[in-house]
Amino acid sequence: MAKNKNKEKEISILFEERVGTCNIAMCLDKRNPARAEKDSYPLAVRFTIYDSRYYYRLGEKYTATELAKIKKSVANREKSYGNETSFESKVRLQEVFTSMIRTVTNVNETGILTLERIKTALTGRCENNSFISVWEGIINMKRQDDKAGTAEVYETALKNFKEITKVSYSDGFSIDAAVIQKWVEGMNDRGFASATQGIYLRTCRMVINRCIGDGYMMPKAYMFGKSSNKIKIPVGASRKGWYLNVSQMMELYNHLMLRDVEFPIHNTRSKENPKNTVKSEASIDLIYQSLAMFLMQYFCCGCNLYDLALLRYNRFYFDCNKTAFQFIRHKSENETLDGEGMEVIVPIIDPMLEILKNYGAEPLMNGLVFPFLMGDAYGCDGQAQRDRIHQENKNISHRLKKFADKIGWTINLTGTYARHSFATNLHAAKVPMEYVSDAMGHSLGNRGQITMRYISPYTIEERKQFNNKLLGIEDESQPSNVLSSNKVKQNILGKMEEYSEEDLKEALLMLKKKELLKLEEELKAM
């Protein structure tokens, strides 16, 4: 009797293999003999780990006799009458079984081998987790790491993903290229910019990599890449041209120091007010304050407004005799090997001293340099601070737009311009790339690549000079920095008119003395 049962068991199994602790068998599923139709049973792949089993049905039915015939079949022993022969069935099912072996092998190599992980890998379903819940888990982790801004981006991307694809918790990990392509097409239909699509798709890619790493999805499910059958992540338009040259920055600084741009006060009694009116004198003060903060971002190695708002008179400031600031880029926190973020050191040059004198707080240990930027959000959680700076960025942008329009500029002065101008102007001045990267707080791994994103390799003046050579034209036009210097000279002459004759004579004597000393040094050198 026992021999008959063993024989029946043998002919119920077509293929059998073992991977790690899992025994895999392609066999007849006889768990419900009452539902058998004419002694035929569903064909399934059975996964056994210790005393637990999982059956993955293949959608076919066979009797024990038919399965035994397939198992014993040999090539070229049967004639085909238009139907699949037993041997052809054997070859086809062998390929299916081999693919199952590969799947379990991948699961085994990427973590602890469990039936739940095997089931998820085969079906995309998981009772305790899903693609959406993994995405939400990453968002929560970002918030716990005090990365409210990154968490907000991930959350917005997830909301858009669910809205367009209709993927929910019940879909488990059934995410493939078709789902992502549907998302891309939906974003295109809604007019999303390529830069926004790139940000959203990169967050999704990070979630998919996490799912693959945790064994919920197989590496073959990865759908991003440059090949024709992969999803390409778009790159936003380059902003290398978003910079101001040195003379333009000098012009802004002169306006700040002289406060020579006038804004008419809005007259509530008049129906016709001139362009760019402001509510009060306090509004004018805020415009110049915003201009000062824009220039401080430029001087502080192109830092963003968040870092400027958290800039402090720390121990470093006092230890170096108030000659430099030091801070950690908020954006790079937890991204370095030691987890401390990228350090930025800002030398305090003379123009910065003037701004600090007019807009900076009194130097106190660990006190904020510009406390008005953070305002009431100081001491609150990361999200509240980020909301405050987000609003302050809008305020500054609005004020500087009015200022730029008043001086005849069409440029929208933002922190992006400050950062790109810092990199481009130092690059144009032949400052070593290593210094520019270090000053901007770029990560050590790929500093050069990151820094070059901010640099326009050639200025407009250089491009014009080069392209004039197409017709052999020599560029004799006056450089823009000369125009700015002329304005500075006019300002100096205006100040000199206030000096007495004795003051002017004394200044000329000092200048002559300086020239004589220089000539004397040159003679000694000869």
XYZ file of C-alpha atoms in Angstrom:
526
model
C 0.000 0.000 0.000
C 2.872 2.346 0.891
C 4.560 1.576 -2.457
C 1.430 2.662 -4.367
C 1.329 5.992 -2.433
C 5.013 6.697 -3.191
C 4.464 5.857 -6.842
C 1.449 8.182 -6.959
C 3.545 10.924 -5.337
C 6.337 10.473 -7.876
C 4.054 10.845 -10.900
C 2.425 13.910 -9.319
C 5.771 15.809 -9.490
C 7.162 16.847 -12.869
C 10.310 18.778 -11.795
C 11.968 19.330 -8.439
C 14.856 21.551 -7.245
C 16.212 23.093 -4.032
C 17.434 26.653 -3.445
C 18.741 27.416 0.030
C 16.104 26.324 2.537
C 13.359 26.197 -0.105
C 12.272 23.038 -1.914
C 10.636 23.836 -5.275
C 8.468 21.351 -7.162
C 6.226 21.569 -10.230
C 3.380 19.250 -9.324
C -0.357 18.608 -9.300
C -2.230 20.514 -6.613
C -4.367 17.795 -4.953
C -5.361 19.784 -1.890
C -9.027 19.798 -3.000
C -9.697 16.345 -4.548
C -13.462 16.986 -4.396
C -13.056 19.725 -7.034
C -11.084 17.519 -9.402
C -12.594 17.152 -12.881
C -12.260 13.608 -14.224
C -9.210 13.035 -12.023
C -7.428 16.139 -13.435
C -5.801 18.555 -10.988
C -4.369 22.109 -11.285
C -0.691 22.246 -12.183
C 1.254 24.422 -9.734
C 4.734 25.233 -8.514
C 4.959 24.355 -4.832
C 7.414 26.170 -2.575
C 8.230 24.517 0.746
C 10.270 26.061 3.541
C 10.408 23.820 6.606
C 6.755 22.910 7.311
C 5.142 25.779 5.384
C 4.025 25.669 1.754
C 2.911 28.080 -0.947
C 1.277 26.919 -4.209
C 1.572 29.088 -7.310
C -0.930 27.785 -9.866
C -0.032 27.911 -13.564
C -3.565 27.847 -15.001
C -3.373 24.309 -16.463
C -4.853 20.955 -15.422
C -3.531 17.422 -15.900
C -4.286 13.919 -14.707
C -1.574 11.916 -13.021
C -1.320 9.744 -16.150
C -0.869 12.785 -18.435
C 1.806 14.223 -16.156
C 3.643 10.866 -16.079
C 3.564 10.773 -19.900
C 5.032 14.313 -20.085
C 7.714 13.407 -17.579
C 8.807 10.299 -19.542
C 8.564 11.863 -23.000
C 11.649 12.048 -25.230
C 12.257 14.125 -28.359
C 11.134 12.836 -31.768
C 9.175 9.937 -30.290
C 5.729 11.392 -31.026
C 3.952 12.585 -34.100
C 2.358 16.016 -34.000
C -1.187 16.409 -35.335
C -1.414 20.161 -34.778
C -1.555 19.858 -31.003
C 1.289 20.238 -28.534
C 3.068 16.943 -28.007
C 3.992 15.668 -24.554
C 7.653 16.494 -25.186
C 6.809 20.027 -26.359
C 4.783 20.474 -23.158
C 7.765 19.217 -21.182
C 10.134 21.752 -22.819
C 7.695 24.629 -22.271
C 7.045 23.730 -18.617
C 10.773 23.245 -18.035
C 11.322 26.892 -19.082
C 8.596 28.024 -16.657
C 10.162 26.025 -13.844
C 13.634 27.411 -14.627
C 12.267 30.970 -14.386
C 10.831 30.104 -10.959
C 14.257 28.831 -9.851
C 15.827 32.127 -10.971
C 13.238 34.132 -9.030
C 13.817 32.201 -5.791
C 17.588 32.463 -6.298
C 17.288 36.261 -6.590
C 15.135 36.421 -3.465
C 17.649 34.264 -1.612
C 20.570 36.479 -2.672
C 18.883 39.753 -1.640
C 17.774 38.825 1.875
C 16.174 36.230 4.118
C 14.363 33.585 2.079
C 10.703 33.453 3.137
C 7.487 32.310 1.471
C 6.073 35.836 1.844
C 8.965 37.307 -0.138
C 8.678 34.586 -2.790
C 4.959 35.260 -3.114
C 5.572 39.004 -3.439
C 8.252 38.438 -6.078
C 5.906 36.245 -8.148
C 2.628 38.122 -7.778
C 3.514 41.631 -6.633
C 1.150 41.080 -3.699
C 2.081 41.327 -0.044
C -0.273 41.033 2.907
C 1.737 43.344 5.166
C 3.249 45.866 2.753
C 2.889 47.592 -0.625
C 4.701 49.928 -2.988
C 2.647 52.852 -1.681
C 3.388 52.043 1.972
C 7.140 51.787 1.242
C 6.955 55.242 -0.389
C 5.133 56.598 2.674
C 7.720 54.993 4.938
C 10.506 56.846 3.137
C 8.595 60.135 3.542
C 8.264 59.550 7.300
C 11.943 58.663 7.548
C 12.911 61.920 5.803
C 10.829 63.884 8.288
C 12.423 62.077 11.225
C 15.844 62.988 9.802
C 14.770 66.671 9.824
C 14.547 66.803 6.031
C 11.139 68.405 5.798
C 11.834 69.852 2.350
C 12.793 66.504 0.812
C 9.825 64.835 2.527
C 7.506 67.435 0.998
C 8.853 66.705 -2.503
C 8.383 62.929 -2.012
C 4.862 63.494 -0.702
C 3.865 65.717 -3.631
C 5.288 63.193 -6.094
C 3.370 60.332 -4.408
C 0.121 62.292 -4.491
C 0.561 62.958 -8.204
C 1.529 59.308 -8.865
C -1.607 57.959 -7.156
C -3.842 60.544 -8.814
C -2.727 59.666 -12.359
C -2.021 55.906 -12.139
C -4.785 55.030 -9.618
C -2.344 52.642 -7.892
C -3.385 51.854 -4.309
C -2.329 49.702 -1.355
C -4.268 46.745 -2.772
C -2.018 46.672 -5.848
C 0.898 45.556 -3.694
C 4.130 45.736 -5.670
C 2.605 45.284 -9.126
C 4.582 48.175 -10.600
C 6.121 47.900 -14.053
C 7.223 50.079 -16.965
C 3.627 50.374 -18.225
C 2.509 51.945 -14.931
C 5.372 54.464 -14.954
C 4.737 55.263 -18.631
C 1.086 55.961 -17.820
C 2.275 58.376 -15.131
C 4.632 60.144 -17.562
C 1.889 60.493 -20.177
C -0.458 61.886 -17.529
C 2.117 64.492 -16.486
C 2.656 65.438 -20.132
C -1.092 65.878 -20.654
C -1.233 68.186 -17.634
C 1.638 70.322 -18.890
C 4.219 69.432 -16.240
C 7.660 70.871 -16.993
C 10.458 68.396 -17.739
C 12.328 69.566 -14.626
C 9.309 68.737 -12.425
C 8.847 65.364 -14.119
C 12.527 64.613 -13.530
C 12.217 65.387 -9.808
C 9.104 63.207 -9.440
C 10.560 60.281 -11.415
C 13.795 60.351 -9.423
C 11.829 60.049 -6.180
C 9.937 57.095 -7.667
C 13.208 55.518 -8.777
C 14.498 55.754 -5.216
C 11.376 53.960 -3.928
C 11.741 51.205 -6.547
C 15.397 50.722 -5.613
C 14.336 50.404 -1.973
C 11.705 47.779 -2.901
C 14.288 45.820 -4.897
C 16.793 46.056 -2.057
C 14.199 44.801 0.434
C 13.273 41.909 -1.868
C 9.716 43.076 -2.633
C 10.528 43.539 -6.317
C 12.986 41.682 -8.516
C 15.927 43.454 -10.215
C 14.436 42.587 -13.602
C 11.485 44.842 -12.703
C 13.760 47.929 -12.761
C 12.366 50.098 -15.551
C 14.597 53.198 -15.674
C 17.447 53.579 -18.143
C 18.563 54.930 -21.505
C 17.732 51.921 -23.682
C 14.649 51.960 -25.919
C 12.582 49.724 -23.643
C 13.313 51.739 -20.484
C 11.827 54.896 -18.970
C 14.119 57.883 -19.506
C 14.154 60.495 -16.749
C 14.084 63.973 -18.344
C 16.591 66.623 -17.391
C 15.384 70.160 -16.779
C 16.537 73.065 -18.915
C 20.026 74.312 -18.097
C 20.288 77.427 -15.921
C 23.922 78.134 -16.706
C 22.883 81.435 -18.257
C 21.150 82.548 -15.054
C 23.914 84.727 -13.710
C 24.926 88.373 -13.359
C 28.431 89.474 -14.295
C 30.730 91.375 -11.963
C 29.770 94.808 -13.255
C 26.058 94.054 -12.792
C 26.680 92.889 -9.239
C 28.738 96.013 -8.604
C 25.884 98.134 -9.915
C 23.460 96.495 -7.476
C 25.892 97.014 -4.609
C 26.293 100.715 -5.498
C 22.510 101.138 -5.544
C 22.318 99.525 -2.111
C 24.996 101.762 -0.623
C 23.693 104.977 -2.187
C 19.978 104.130 -1.964
C 19.641 106.167 -5.150
C 16.636 104.336 -6.652
C 13.493 106.213 -5.708
C 10.051 104.632 -5.307
C 6.962 106.876 -5.244
C 4.543 106.440 -2.340
C 1.094 105.268 -3.418
C -1.518 108.008 -3.171
C -4.856 106.504 -2.122
C -6.683 109.665 -3.171
C -5.436 109.543 -6.727
C -6.787 107.206 -9.385
C -3.575 107.445 -11.394
C -0.373 106.508 -9.626
C 3.031 106.112 -11.288
C 4.440 102.641 -11.910
C 6.187 100.756 -9.073
C 4.581 102.704 -6.258
C 4.952 101.426 -2.703
C 2.732 101.680 0.356
C 5.112 103.566 2.638
C 8.713 104.406 3.478
C 8.859 101.097 5.357
C 8.171 99.317 2.055
C 11.205 101.019 0.524
C 13.309 99.856 3.479
C 12.138 96.273 2.859
C 13.088 96.499 -0.823
C 16.647 97.538 0.057
C 16.750 94.893 2.798
C 15.828 92.257 0.200
C 18.546 93.569 -2.120
C 21.023 93.277 0.756
C 20.011 89.648 1.361
C 20.409 88.844 -2.351
C 23.939 90.272 -2.294
C 24.694 88.386 0.943
C 23.711 85.129 -0.769
C 26.173 86.047 -3.528
C 28.971 86.906 -1.087
C 28.247 83.843 1.104
C 29.401 81.455 -1.637
C 25.966 81.355 -3.302
C 24.200 79.971 -0.228
C 20.422 79.562 -0.236
C 18.110 81.682 1.903
C 17.584 78.858 4.426
C 21.320 78.719 5.187
C 21.480 82.525 5.332
C 18.558 82.597 7.784
C 20.395 80.126 10.065
C 23.781 81.867 9.748
C 25.202 82.473 13.254
C 27.938 84.313 15.069
C 29.333 80.974 16.224
C 32.612 80.037 17.913
C 34.401 79.941 14.543
C 33.439 83.586 13.899
C 34.958 84.776 17.170
C 37.988 82.446 17.037
C 39.048 83.908 13.679
C 38.657 87.451 15.044
C 35.351 88.121 13.242
C 36.911 87.699 9.796
C 34.834 84.750 8.527
C 31.590 82.834 8.930
C 31.256 79.050 9.036
C 28.137 76.919 8.551
C 27.003 73.474 7.411
C 24.919 73.382 4.236
C 21.463 72.263 5.300
C 20.954 70.509 1.956
C 24.044 68.304 2.465
C 23.276 67.153 6.013
C 23.597 63.355 6.446
C 25.034 63.045 2.923
C 28.732 62.893 3.819
C 30.700 59.929 5.119
C 30.759 61.281 8.665
C 27.112 62.392 8.476
C 27.990 65.963 9.438
C 27.287 67.660 6.093
C 29.481 69.923 3.974
C 31.196 72.805 5.741
C 31.174 76.247 4.102
C 33.626 78.959 5.166
C 32.824 82.519 4.069
C 35.537 85.190 4.319
C 34.019 88.529 5.356
C 35.083 90.970 2.646
C 34.640 94.736 3.001
C 31.305 94.979 1.106
C 29.882 92.381 3.507
C 30.946 94.508 6.468
C 28.855 97.385 5.132
C 25.791 95.127 4.820
C 26.363 93.658 8.284
C 26.655 97.155 9.735
C 23.277 98.155 8.271
C 21.273 94.905 8.446
C 23.086 92.441 10.726
C 22.263 91.825 14.375
C 24.726 92.584 17.151
C 27.419 89.867 17.264
C 26.499 87.587 20.171
C 27.713 84.040 20.693
C 25.462 81.656 18.665
C 23.131 84.531 17.803
C 21.546 84.692 14.340
C 23.151 87.169 11.959
C 19.850 88.071 10.270
C 17.099 87.068 12.755
C 14.377 88.854 10.760
C 14.597 86.169 8.042
C 13.415 83.342 10.311
C 11.136 85.566 12.384
C 8.611 83.790 14.604
C 9.545 80.398 13.105
C 12.855 80.398 14.984
C 12.857 77.501 17.436
C 9.917 75.762 15.717
C 10.063 72.434 13.895
C 11.699 72.018 10.484
C 8.445 72.257 8.535
C 7.482 75.574 10.161
C 10.920 77.004 9.409
C 10.761 75.805 5.839
C 7.318 77.362 5.359
C 8.649 80.647 6.716
C 11.665 80.695 4.377
C 9.475 79.649 1.453
C 7.278 82.676 2.083
C 10.277 84.959 2.625
C 11.737 83.792 -0.691
C 8.507 84.857 -2.372
C 8.577 88.230 -0.600
C 12.170 88.915 -1.630
C 11.496 87.840 -5.212
C 8.477 90.172 -5.413
C 10.419 93.160 -4.024
C 13.462 92.580 -6.230
C 11.256 92.271 -9.289
C 9.970 95.776 -8.561
C 13.535 96.999 -7.981
C 14.837 95.445 -11.222
C 11.968 96.961 -13.191
C 12.756 100.369 -11.684
C 16.376 100.280 -12.900
C 15.344 98.936 -16.309
C 16.284 95.264 -15.861
C 14.114 92.357 -16.990
C 15.980 89.817 -14.832
C 14.063 88.094 -12.042
C 16.618 88.271 -9.223
C 16.446 85.048 -7.208
C 18.766 82.904 -5.116
C 19.485 80.856 -8.239
C 21.058 83.927 -9.832
C 23.145 84.533 -6.707
C 24.479 80.968 -6.687
C 25.176 80.759 -10.424
C 26.772 84.209 -10.405
C 29.151 83.207 -7.608
C 30.337 80.137 -9.529
C 30.478 81.721 -12.982
C 32.249 84.936 -11.963
C 34.949 83.121 -9.990
C 35.392 80.668 -12.871
C 35.728 83.570 -15.326
C 38.328 85.127 -12.998
C 40.412 81.900 -13.311
C 39.856 80.953 -9.665
C 40.724 77.221 -9.207
C 37.745 74.889 -9.621
C 38.703 73.133 -6.388
C 38.141 76.347 -4.439
C 34.791 77.061 -6.112
C 33.561 73.531 -5.313
C 34.785 73.721 -1.726
C 33.303 77.193 -1.203
C 29.902 76.089 -2.513
C 29.888 73.077 -0.185
C 29.590 70.493 -2.928
C 29.907 66.845 -1.920
C 33.357 65.295 -2.248
C 32.362 62.399 -4.524
C 31.516 64.371 -7.667
C 32.424 67.963 -6.902
C 33.500 68.898 -10.421
C 30.328 67.593 -12.057
C 28.044 69.367 -9.580
C 29.923 72.672 -9.723
C 29.924 72.764 -13.536
C 26.103 72.746 -13.473
C 26.270 76.255 -12.001
C 28.929 77.667 -14.306
C 28.382 79.239 -17.688
C 31.624 78.216 -19.462
C 31.730 81.489 -21.421
C 30.349 84.918 -20.619
C 28.103 86.753 -23.085
C 30.970 89.170 -23.794
C 33.311 86.268 -24.621
C 30.723 84.588 -26.847
C 30.190 87.867 -28.737
C 33.937 88.321 -29.126
C 34.354 84.793 -30.503
C 31.386 84.974 -32.890
C 32.561 88.331 -34.271
C 35.464 86.381 -35.724
C 33.009 84.778 -38.167
C 33.336 87.966 -40.260
C 36.702 89.072 -38.927
C 35.121 91.819 -36.822
C 37.154 93.144 -33.921
C 34.935 93.871 -30.922
C 35.629 97.469 -30.077
C 32.515 97.990 -28.005
C 32.975 99.231 -24.486
C 32.772 96.445 -21.863
C 29.888 96.636 -19.449
C 32.265 96.940 -16.474
C 33.593 100.219 -17.906
C 30.094 101.653 -17.854
C 29.799 100.645 -14.234
C 33.198 102.138 -13.378
C 32.198 105.431 -14.997
C 29.187 105.556 -12.721
C 31.425 104.883 -9.727
C 33.729 107.707 -10.838
C 30.766 110.061 -11.024
C 29.784 109.101 -7.503
C 33.348 109.733 -6.292
C 33.479 113.145 -8.023
C 30.166 114.010 -6.407
C 31.599 113.191 -2.997
C 34.768 115.229 -3.732
C 32.667 118.350 -4.264
C 31.833 118.206 -0.564
C 35.524 118.324 0.434
C 37.306 121.595 1.275
C 40.373 122.817 -0.655
C 42.632 121.844 2.240
C 41.254 118.293 2.231
C 41.857 117.980 -1.518
C 45.422 119.343 -1.215
C 46.156 116.845 1.562
C 44.763 113.988 -0.544
C 46.950 115.011 -3.518
C 50.058 115.160 -1.309
C 49.308 111.671 0.004
C 48.885 110.382 -3.549
C 52.192 111.949 -4.672
C 53.983 110.451 -1.671
C 52.598 107.022 -2.571
C 53.767 107.388 -6.195
C 57.261 108.510 -5.093
C 57.581 105.533 -2.745
C 56.551 103.167 -5.548
C 59.103 104.757 -7.913
C 61.810 104.478 -5.238
C 61.074 100.750 -4.786
C 61.275 100.183 -8.548
C 64.685 101.955 -8.706
C 65.976 99.792 -5.869
C 64.846 96.667 -7.686
C 66.866 97.700 -10.744
